[in-house]
Short mmCIF file of C-alpha atoms in Angstrom, two decimals:
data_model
loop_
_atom_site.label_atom_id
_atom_site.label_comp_id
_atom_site.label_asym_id
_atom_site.label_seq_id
_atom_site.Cartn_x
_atom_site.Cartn_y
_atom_site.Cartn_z
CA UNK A 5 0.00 0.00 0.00
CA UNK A 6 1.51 3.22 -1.07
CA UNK A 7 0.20 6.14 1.80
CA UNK A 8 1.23 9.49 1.17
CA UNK A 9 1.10 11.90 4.16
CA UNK A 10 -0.15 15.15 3.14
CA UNK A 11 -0.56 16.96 6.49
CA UNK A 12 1.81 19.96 7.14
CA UNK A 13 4.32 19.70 9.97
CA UNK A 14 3.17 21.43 13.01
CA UNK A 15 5.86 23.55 14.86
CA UNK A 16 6.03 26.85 16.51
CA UNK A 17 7.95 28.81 13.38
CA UNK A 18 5.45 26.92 10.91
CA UNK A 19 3.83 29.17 7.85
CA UNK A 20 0.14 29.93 9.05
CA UNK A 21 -2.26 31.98 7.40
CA UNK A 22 -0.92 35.89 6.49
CA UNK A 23 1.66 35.15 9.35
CA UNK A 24 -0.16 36.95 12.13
CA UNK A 25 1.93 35.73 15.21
CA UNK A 26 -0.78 34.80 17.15
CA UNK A 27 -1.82 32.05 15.07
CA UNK A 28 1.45 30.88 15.89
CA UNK A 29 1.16 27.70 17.84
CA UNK A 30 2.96 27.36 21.17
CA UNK A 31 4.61 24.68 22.35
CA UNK A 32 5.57 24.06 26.27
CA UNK A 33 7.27 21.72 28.36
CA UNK A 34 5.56 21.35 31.52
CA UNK A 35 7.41 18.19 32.74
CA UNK A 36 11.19 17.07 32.34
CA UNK A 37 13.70 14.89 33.77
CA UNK A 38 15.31 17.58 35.56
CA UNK A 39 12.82 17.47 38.20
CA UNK A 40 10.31 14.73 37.04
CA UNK A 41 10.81 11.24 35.79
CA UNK A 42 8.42 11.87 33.00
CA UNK A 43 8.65 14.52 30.18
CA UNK A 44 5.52 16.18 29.33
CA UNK A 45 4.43 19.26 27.05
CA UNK A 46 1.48 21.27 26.04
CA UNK A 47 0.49 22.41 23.15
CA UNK A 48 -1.40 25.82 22.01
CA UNK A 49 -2.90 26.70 18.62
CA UNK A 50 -5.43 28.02 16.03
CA UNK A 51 -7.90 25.43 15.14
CA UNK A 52 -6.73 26.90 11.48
CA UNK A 53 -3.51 26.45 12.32
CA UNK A 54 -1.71 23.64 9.69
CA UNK A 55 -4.30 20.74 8.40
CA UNK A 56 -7.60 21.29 9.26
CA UNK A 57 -11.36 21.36 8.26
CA UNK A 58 -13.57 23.99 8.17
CA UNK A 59 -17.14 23.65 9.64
CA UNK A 60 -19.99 25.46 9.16
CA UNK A 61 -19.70 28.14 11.68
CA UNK A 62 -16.71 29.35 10.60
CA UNK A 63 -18.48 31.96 8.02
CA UNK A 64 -21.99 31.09 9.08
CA UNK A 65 -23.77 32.74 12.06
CA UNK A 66 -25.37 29.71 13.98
CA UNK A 67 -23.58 26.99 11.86
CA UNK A 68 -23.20 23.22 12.14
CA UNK A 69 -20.19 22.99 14.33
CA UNK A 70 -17.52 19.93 15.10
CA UNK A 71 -20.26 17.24 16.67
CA UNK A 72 -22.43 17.35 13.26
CA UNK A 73 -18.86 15.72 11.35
CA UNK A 74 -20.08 12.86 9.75
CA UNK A 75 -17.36 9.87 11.06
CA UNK A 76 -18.61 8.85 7.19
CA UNK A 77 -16.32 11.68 6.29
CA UNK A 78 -13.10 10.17 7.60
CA UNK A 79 -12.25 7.93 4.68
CA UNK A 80 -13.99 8.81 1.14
CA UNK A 81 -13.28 8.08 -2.32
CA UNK A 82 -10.83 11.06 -3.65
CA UNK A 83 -9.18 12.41 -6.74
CA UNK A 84 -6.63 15.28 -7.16
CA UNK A 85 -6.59 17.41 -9.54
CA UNK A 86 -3.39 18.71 -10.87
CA UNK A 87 -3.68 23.00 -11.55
CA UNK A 88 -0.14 23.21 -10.99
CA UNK A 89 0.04 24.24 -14.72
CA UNK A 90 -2.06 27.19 -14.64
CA UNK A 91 -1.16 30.62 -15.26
CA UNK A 92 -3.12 32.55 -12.70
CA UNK A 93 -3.67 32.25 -9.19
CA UNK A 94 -7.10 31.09 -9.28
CA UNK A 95 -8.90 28.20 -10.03
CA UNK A 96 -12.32 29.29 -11.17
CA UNK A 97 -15.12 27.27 -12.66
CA UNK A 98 -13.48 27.09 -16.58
CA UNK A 99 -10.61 25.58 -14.96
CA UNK A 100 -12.45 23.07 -13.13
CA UNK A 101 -14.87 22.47 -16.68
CA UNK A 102 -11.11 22.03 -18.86
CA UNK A 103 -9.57 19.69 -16.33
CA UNK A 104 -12.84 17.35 -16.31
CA UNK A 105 -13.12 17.68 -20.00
CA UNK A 106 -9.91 16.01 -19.71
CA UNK A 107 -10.17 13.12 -17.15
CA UNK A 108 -13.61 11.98 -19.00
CA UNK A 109 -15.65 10.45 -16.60
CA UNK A 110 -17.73 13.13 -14.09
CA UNK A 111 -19.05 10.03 -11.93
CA UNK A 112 -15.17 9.35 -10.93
CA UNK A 113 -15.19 12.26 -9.72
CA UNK A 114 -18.19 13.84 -8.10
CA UNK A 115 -20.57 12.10 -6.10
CA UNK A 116 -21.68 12.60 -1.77
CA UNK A 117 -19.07 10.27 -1.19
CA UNK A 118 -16.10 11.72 -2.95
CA UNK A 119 -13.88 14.42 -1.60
CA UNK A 120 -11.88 16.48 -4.96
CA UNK A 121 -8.61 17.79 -4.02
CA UNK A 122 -7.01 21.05 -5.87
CA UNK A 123 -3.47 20.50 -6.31
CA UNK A 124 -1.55 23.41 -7.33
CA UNK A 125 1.54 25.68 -7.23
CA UNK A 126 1.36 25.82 -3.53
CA UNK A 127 2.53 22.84 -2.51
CA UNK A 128 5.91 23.66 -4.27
CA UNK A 129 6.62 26.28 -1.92
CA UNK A 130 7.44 26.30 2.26
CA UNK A 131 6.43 29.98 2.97
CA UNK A 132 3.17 31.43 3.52
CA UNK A 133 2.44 32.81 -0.11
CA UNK A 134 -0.19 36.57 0.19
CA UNK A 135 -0.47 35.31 -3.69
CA UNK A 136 -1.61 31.98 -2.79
CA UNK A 137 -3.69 30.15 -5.52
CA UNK A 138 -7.48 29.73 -4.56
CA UNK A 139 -10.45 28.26 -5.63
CA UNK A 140 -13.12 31.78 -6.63
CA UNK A 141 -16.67 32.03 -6.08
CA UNK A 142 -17.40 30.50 -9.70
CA UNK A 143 -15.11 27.32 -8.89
CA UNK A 144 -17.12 26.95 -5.40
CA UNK A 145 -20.40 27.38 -7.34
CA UNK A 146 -19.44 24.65 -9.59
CA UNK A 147 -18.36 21.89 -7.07
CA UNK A 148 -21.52 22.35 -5.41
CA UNK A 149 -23.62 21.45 -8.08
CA UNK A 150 -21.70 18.32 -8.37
CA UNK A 151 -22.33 17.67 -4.98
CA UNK A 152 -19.31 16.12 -3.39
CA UNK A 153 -18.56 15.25 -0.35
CA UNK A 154 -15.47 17.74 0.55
CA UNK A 155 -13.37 19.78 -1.57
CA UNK A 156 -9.86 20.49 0.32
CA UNK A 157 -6.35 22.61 -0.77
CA UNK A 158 -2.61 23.35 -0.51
CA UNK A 159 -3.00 26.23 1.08
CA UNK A 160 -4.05 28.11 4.69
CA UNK A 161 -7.54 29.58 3.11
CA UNK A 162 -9.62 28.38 0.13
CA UNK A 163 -10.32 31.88 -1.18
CA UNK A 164 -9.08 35.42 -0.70
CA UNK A 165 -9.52 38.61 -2.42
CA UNK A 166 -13.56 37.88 -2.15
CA UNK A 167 -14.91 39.77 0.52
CA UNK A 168 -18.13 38.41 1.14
CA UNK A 169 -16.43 35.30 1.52
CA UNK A 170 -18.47 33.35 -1.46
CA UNK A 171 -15.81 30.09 -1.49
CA UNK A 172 -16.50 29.40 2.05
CA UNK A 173 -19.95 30.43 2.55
CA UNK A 174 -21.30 28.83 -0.99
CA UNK A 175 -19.19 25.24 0.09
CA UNK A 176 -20.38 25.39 3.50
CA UNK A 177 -24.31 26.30 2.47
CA UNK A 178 -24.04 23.46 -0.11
CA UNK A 179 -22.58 20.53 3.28
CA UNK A 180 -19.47 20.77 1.45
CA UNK A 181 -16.49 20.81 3.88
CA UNK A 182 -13.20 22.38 3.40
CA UNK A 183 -9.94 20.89 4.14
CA UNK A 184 -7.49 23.42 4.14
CA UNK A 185 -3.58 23.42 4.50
CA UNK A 186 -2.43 20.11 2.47
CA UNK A 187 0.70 19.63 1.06
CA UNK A 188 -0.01 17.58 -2.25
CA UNK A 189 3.93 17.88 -3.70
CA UNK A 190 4.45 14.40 -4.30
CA UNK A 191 1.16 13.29 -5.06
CA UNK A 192 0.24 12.58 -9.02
CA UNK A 193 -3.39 13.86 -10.45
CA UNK A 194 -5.68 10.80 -10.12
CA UNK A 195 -7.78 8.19 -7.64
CA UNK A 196 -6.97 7.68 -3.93
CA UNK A 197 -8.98 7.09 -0.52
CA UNK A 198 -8.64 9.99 1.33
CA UNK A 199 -8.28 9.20 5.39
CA UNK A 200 -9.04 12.40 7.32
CA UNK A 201 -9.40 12.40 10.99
CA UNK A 202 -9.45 15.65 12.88
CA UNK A 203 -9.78 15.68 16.75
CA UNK A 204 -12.43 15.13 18.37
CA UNK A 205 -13.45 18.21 19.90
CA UNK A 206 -16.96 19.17 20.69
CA UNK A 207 -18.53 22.31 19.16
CA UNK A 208 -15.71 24.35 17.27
CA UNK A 209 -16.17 25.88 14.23
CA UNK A 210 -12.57 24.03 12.67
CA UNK A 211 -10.90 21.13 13.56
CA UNK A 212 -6.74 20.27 13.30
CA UNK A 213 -6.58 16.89 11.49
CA UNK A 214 -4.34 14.10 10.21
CA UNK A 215 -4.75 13.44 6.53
CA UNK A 216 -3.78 10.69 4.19
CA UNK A 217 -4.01 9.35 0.44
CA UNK A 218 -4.23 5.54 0.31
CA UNK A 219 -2.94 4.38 -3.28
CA UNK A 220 -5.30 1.95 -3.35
CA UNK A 221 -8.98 1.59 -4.44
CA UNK A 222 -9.52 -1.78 -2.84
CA UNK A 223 -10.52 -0.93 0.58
CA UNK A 224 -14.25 -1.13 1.31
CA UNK A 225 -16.40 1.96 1.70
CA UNK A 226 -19.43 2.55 3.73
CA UNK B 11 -18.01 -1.11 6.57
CA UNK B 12 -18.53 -0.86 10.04
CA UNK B 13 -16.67 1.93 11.97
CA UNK B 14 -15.83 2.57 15.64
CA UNK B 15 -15.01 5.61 16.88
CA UNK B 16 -12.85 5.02 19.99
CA UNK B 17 -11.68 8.85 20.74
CA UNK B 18 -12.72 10.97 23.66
CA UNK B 19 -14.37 14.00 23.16
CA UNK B 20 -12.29 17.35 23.75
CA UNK B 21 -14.06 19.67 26.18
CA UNK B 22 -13.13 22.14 28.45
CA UNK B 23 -14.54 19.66 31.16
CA UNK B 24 -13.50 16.25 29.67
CA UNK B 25 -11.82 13.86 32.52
CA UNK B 26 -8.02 14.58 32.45
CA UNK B 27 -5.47 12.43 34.89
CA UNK B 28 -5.76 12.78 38.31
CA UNK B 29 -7.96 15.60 37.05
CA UNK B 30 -5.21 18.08 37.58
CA UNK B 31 -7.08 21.35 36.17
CA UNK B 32 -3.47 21.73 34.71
CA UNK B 33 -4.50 19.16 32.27
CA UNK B 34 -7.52 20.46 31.59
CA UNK B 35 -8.00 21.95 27.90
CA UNK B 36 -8.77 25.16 26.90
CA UNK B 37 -10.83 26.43 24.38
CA UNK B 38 -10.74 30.67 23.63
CA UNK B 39 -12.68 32.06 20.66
CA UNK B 40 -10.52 34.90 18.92
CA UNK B 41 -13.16 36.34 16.67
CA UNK B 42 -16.79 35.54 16.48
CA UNK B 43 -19.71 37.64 14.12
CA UNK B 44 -20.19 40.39 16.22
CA UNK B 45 -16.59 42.22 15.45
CA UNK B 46 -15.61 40.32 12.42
CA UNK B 47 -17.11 37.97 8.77
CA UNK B 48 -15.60 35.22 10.79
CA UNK B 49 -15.99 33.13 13.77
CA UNK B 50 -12.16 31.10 15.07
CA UNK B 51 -11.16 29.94 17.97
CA UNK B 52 -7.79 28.49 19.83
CA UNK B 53 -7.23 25.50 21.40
CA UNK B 54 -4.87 25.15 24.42
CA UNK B 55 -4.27 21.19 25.88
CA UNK B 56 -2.09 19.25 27.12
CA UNK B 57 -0.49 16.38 24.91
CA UNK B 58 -1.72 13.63 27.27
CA UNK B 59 -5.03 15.07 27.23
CA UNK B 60 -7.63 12.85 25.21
CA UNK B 61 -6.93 10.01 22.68
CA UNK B 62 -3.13 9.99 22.25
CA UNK B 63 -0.12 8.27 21.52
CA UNK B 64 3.22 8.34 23.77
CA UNK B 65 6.26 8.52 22.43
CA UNK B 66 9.78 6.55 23.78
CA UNK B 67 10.57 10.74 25.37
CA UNK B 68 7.79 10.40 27.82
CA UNK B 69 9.88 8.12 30.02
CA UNK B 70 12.95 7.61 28.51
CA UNK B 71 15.77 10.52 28.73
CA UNK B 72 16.89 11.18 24.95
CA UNK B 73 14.62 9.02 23.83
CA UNK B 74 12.56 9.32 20.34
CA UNK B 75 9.92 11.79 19.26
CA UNK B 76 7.11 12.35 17.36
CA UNK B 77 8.87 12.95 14.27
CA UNK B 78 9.92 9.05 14.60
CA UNK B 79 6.68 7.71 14.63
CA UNK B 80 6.16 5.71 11.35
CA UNK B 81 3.66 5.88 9.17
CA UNK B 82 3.08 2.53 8.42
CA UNK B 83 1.64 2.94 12.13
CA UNK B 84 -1.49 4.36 11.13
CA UNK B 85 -2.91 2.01 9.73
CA UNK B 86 -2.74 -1.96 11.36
CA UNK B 87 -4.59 -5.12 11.97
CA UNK B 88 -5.66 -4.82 15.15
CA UNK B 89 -7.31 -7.43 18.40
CA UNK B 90 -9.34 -5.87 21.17
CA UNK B 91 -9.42 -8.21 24.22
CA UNK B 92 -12.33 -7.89 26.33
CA UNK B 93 -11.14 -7.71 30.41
CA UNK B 94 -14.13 -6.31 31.24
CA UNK B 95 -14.58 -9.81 33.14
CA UNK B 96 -11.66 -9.26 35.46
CA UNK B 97 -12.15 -8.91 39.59
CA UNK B 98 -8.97 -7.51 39.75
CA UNK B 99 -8.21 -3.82 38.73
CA UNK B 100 -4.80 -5.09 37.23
CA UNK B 101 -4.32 -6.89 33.59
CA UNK B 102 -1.08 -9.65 34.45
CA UNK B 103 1.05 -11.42 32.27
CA UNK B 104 -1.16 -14.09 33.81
CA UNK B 105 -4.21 -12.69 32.75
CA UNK B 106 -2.85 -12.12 28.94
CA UNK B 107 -1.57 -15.53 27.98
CA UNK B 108 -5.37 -17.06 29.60
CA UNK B 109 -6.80 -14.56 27.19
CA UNK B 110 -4.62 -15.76 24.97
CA UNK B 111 -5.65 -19.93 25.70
CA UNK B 112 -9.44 -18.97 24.89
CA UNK B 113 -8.28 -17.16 21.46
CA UNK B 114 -6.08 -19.67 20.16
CA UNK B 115 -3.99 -18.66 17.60
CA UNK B 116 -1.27 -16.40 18.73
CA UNK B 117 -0.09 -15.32 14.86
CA UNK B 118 -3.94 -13.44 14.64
CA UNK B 119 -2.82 -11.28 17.26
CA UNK B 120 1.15 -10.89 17.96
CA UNK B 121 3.63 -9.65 15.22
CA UNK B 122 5.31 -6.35 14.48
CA UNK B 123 2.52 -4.73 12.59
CA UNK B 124 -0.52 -5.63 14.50
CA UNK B 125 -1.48 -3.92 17.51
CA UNK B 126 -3.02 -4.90 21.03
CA UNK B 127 -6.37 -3.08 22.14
CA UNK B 128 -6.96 -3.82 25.92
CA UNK B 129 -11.17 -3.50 26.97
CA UNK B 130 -11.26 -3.01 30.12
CA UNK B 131 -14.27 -2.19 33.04
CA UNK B 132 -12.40 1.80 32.48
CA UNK B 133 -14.53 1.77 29.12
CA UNK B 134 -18.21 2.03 31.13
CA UNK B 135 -16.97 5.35 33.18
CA UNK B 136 -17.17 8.73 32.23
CA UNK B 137 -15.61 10.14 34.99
CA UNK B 138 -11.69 9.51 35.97
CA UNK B 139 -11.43 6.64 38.39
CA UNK B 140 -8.05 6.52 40.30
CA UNK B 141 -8.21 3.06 40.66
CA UNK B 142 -8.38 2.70 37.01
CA UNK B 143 -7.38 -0.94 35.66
CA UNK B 144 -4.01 -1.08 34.24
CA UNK B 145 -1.43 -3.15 32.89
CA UNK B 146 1.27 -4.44 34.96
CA UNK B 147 5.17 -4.59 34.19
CA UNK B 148 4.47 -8.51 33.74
CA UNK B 149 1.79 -8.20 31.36
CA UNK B 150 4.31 -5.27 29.97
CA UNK B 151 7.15 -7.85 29.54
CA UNK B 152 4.79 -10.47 27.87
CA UNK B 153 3.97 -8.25 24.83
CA UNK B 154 7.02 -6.97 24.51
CA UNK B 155 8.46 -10.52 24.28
CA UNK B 156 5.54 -10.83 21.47
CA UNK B 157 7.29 -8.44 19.84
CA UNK B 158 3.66 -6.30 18.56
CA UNK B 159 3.29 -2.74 17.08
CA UNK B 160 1.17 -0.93 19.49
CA UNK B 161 -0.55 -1.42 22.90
CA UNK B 162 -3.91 0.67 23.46
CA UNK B 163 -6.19 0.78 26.81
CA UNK B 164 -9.07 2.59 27.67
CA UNK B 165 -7.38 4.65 30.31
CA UNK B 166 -5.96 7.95 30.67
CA UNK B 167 -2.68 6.04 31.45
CA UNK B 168 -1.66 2.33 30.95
CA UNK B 169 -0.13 2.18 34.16
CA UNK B 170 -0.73 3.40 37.68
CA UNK B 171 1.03 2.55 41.31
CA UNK B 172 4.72 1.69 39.65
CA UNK B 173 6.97 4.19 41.00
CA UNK B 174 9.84 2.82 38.31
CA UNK B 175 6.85 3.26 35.39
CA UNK B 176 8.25 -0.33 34.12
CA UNK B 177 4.88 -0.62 32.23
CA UNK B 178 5.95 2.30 29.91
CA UNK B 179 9.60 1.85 29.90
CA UNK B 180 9.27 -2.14 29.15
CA UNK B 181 7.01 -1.25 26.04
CA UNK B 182 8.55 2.05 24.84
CA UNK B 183 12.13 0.46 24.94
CA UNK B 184 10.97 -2.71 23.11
CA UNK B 185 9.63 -0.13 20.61
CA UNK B 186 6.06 -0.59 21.38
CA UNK B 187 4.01 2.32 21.09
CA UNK B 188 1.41 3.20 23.49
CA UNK B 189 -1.94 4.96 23.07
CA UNK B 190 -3.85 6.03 25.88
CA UNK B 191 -7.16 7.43 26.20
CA UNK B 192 -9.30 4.74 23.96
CA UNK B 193 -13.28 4.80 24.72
CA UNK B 194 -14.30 0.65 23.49
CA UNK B 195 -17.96 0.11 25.45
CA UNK B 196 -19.30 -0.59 21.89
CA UNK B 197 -16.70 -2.48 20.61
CA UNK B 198 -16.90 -6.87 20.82
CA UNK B 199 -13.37 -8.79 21.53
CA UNK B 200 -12.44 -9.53 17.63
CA UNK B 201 -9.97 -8.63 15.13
CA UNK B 202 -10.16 -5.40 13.15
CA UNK B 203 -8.20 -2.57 11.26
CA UNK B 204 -6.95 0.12 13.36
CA UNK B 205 -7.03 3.68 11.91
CA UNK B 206 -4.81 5.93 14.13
CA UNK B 207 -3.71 8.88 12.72
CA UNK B 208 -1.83 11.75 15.22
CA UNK B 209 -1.22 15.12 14.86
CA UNK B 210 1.38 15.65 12.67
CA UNK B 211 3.26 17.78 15.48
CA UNK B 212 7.45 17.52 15.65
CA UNK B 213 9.64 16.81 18.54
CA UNK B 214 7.20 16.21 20.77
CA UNK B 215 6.93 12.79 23.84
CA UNK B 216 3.42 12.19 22.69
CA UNK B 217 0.48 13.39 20.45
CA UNK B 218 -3.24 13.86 20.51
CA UNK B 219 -4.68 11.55 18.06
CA UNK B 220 -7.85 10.28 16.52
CA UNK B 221 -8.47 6.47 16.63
CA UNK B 222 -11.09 4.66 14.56
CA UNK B 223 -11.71 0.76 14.31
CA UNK B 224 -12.70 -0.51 10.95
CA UNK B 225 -14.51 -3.70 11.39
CA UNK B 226 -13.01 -5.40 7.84
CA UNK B 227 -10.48 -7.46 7.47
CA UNK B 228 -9.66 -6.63 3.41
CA UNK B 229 -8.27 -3.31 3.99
CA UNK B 230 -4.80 -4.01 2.00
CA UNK B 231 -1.98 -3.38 4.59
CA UNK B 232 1.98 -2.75 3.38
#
């Protein structure tokens, strides 16, 4: 079985999202073997911090929060799509309609058990990028028509530049959720299972998580 | 495809060991609608807090981090053993290989990629009980000699009353990681696939995690 990790790397000088310090996380040791004979730390940060999905209430007022997560979610059927050729820093619906026209068959693709991940020139780079590709309001619009499961990203935010928020809020109207923060480098355009499992914490609008690609279409699905 | 979640839930008032408020996580929202388009929030908790998975650091000076922890972890064939039927509030080397006498065949459950689930009465409390069962530094030795992947109980720790912590050194030296934390009421004595899948956090003596069983056998493992 081939498993690619594509979770980024939590530490305290990680990239998070437009590098605002206090998204930082914040790591302390509260035990060591100086005075202890355990070692033990604690750990402080963003729910947006690094890998993580979005929930409801992140962009809508009195939104579905952690609890309503669907365990169903944790492994789904997945494909990336490679935009790592495109030209501008957007994916919008056009680019979504050329790269489909290309890989043929919609019902490998979409479907309320598949999750579609954007691969693009993000993962190629370390830093937190203010030019980051992202997914517009037409791409978003698009998706949810298809009606997948989840739609997730290379980078710290689906969308910027749109200031009513349309990416988030038209995903998250549509029970689409958002995986943000992959790193999708080494992983070729095509079919995977996707293993996601966030924390379990009650009633939060986001959620850290673990993510995963499985190269391997044999395991059995719910 | 049948799936058990066996994480606790993160609250601010989730049991936490010994219930040292210390332990206790926090959870601080940094901007909600009435200020800001957004809602967020931070998370503050201690890395033995929950579902997690201790690394050879926690007891062992110099030992190995979180950045050590192999993938091929995440995903592995998997026995729960049901003590739930023990007087005693202690699992023995004893009790192990008379578990082992009723299974049978040893090569279903021992073997460096499969992993030990221990069910214990701990799994029908809510609340922390100090005189939670635990596994002793004989039952340690025994599945260390077995030579296994991982050992998981349904307790906050997987030893208590050892001043030398031989349960945890035996195991983490042998290279036998340890998750702690596990919530298996629902879940019958049988074989399974394990899904657990940490933070990706570096340099760190343990890490929350989210565990899942997956009750199917023809998930392809490497």
């Amino acid at each position: 079985m081939v498993l690619y990790d594509i979770s980024m790397t939590i530490t305290e000088d990680m990239p998070v999202y437009k590098e605002d310090k206090a998204k930082k996380p914040v790591l302390t040791v509260t035990r060591d073997f100086g005075s202890s004979s355990a070692f033990e730390s604690r750990l402080e940060m963003d729910m947006h911090t690094g890998t993580h999905i979005d929930m409801p209430l992140h962009f809508i007022p009195g939104g579905d929060t952690s609890e309503k997560w669907d365990v169903d979610g944790m492994f789904t059927r997945c494909t990336v799509i490679d935009f790592t050729d495109l030209d501008a820093e957007v994916i919008t619906m056009k680019d979504l309609e050329q790269k489909m026209q290309e890989i043929g068959d919609d019902s490998q693709v979409f479907g309320r058990k598949m999750t579609v991940l954007l691969k693009t020139k993000n993962s190629m780079k370390e830093a937190f990028d203010p030019s980051f590709t992202y997914l517009d309001k037409t791409g978003a619009a698009y998706l949810a028509e298809k009606k997948i499961a989840g739609v997730g990203i290379d980078a710290l935010g689906i969308e910027r530049d749109q200031p009513a928020h349309e990416t988030h809020k038209t995903l998250l109207e549509a029970g689409i959720w958002i995986i943000e923060g992959l790193r999708l480098n080494e992983v070729p355009q095509g079919s995977y299972i996707l293993a996601v499992l966030p924390l379990k914490i009650k009633g939060v609008e986001a959620v850290p998580a673990r993510a995963v690609l499985l190269a391997s279409a044999s395991m059995p699905l719910a």
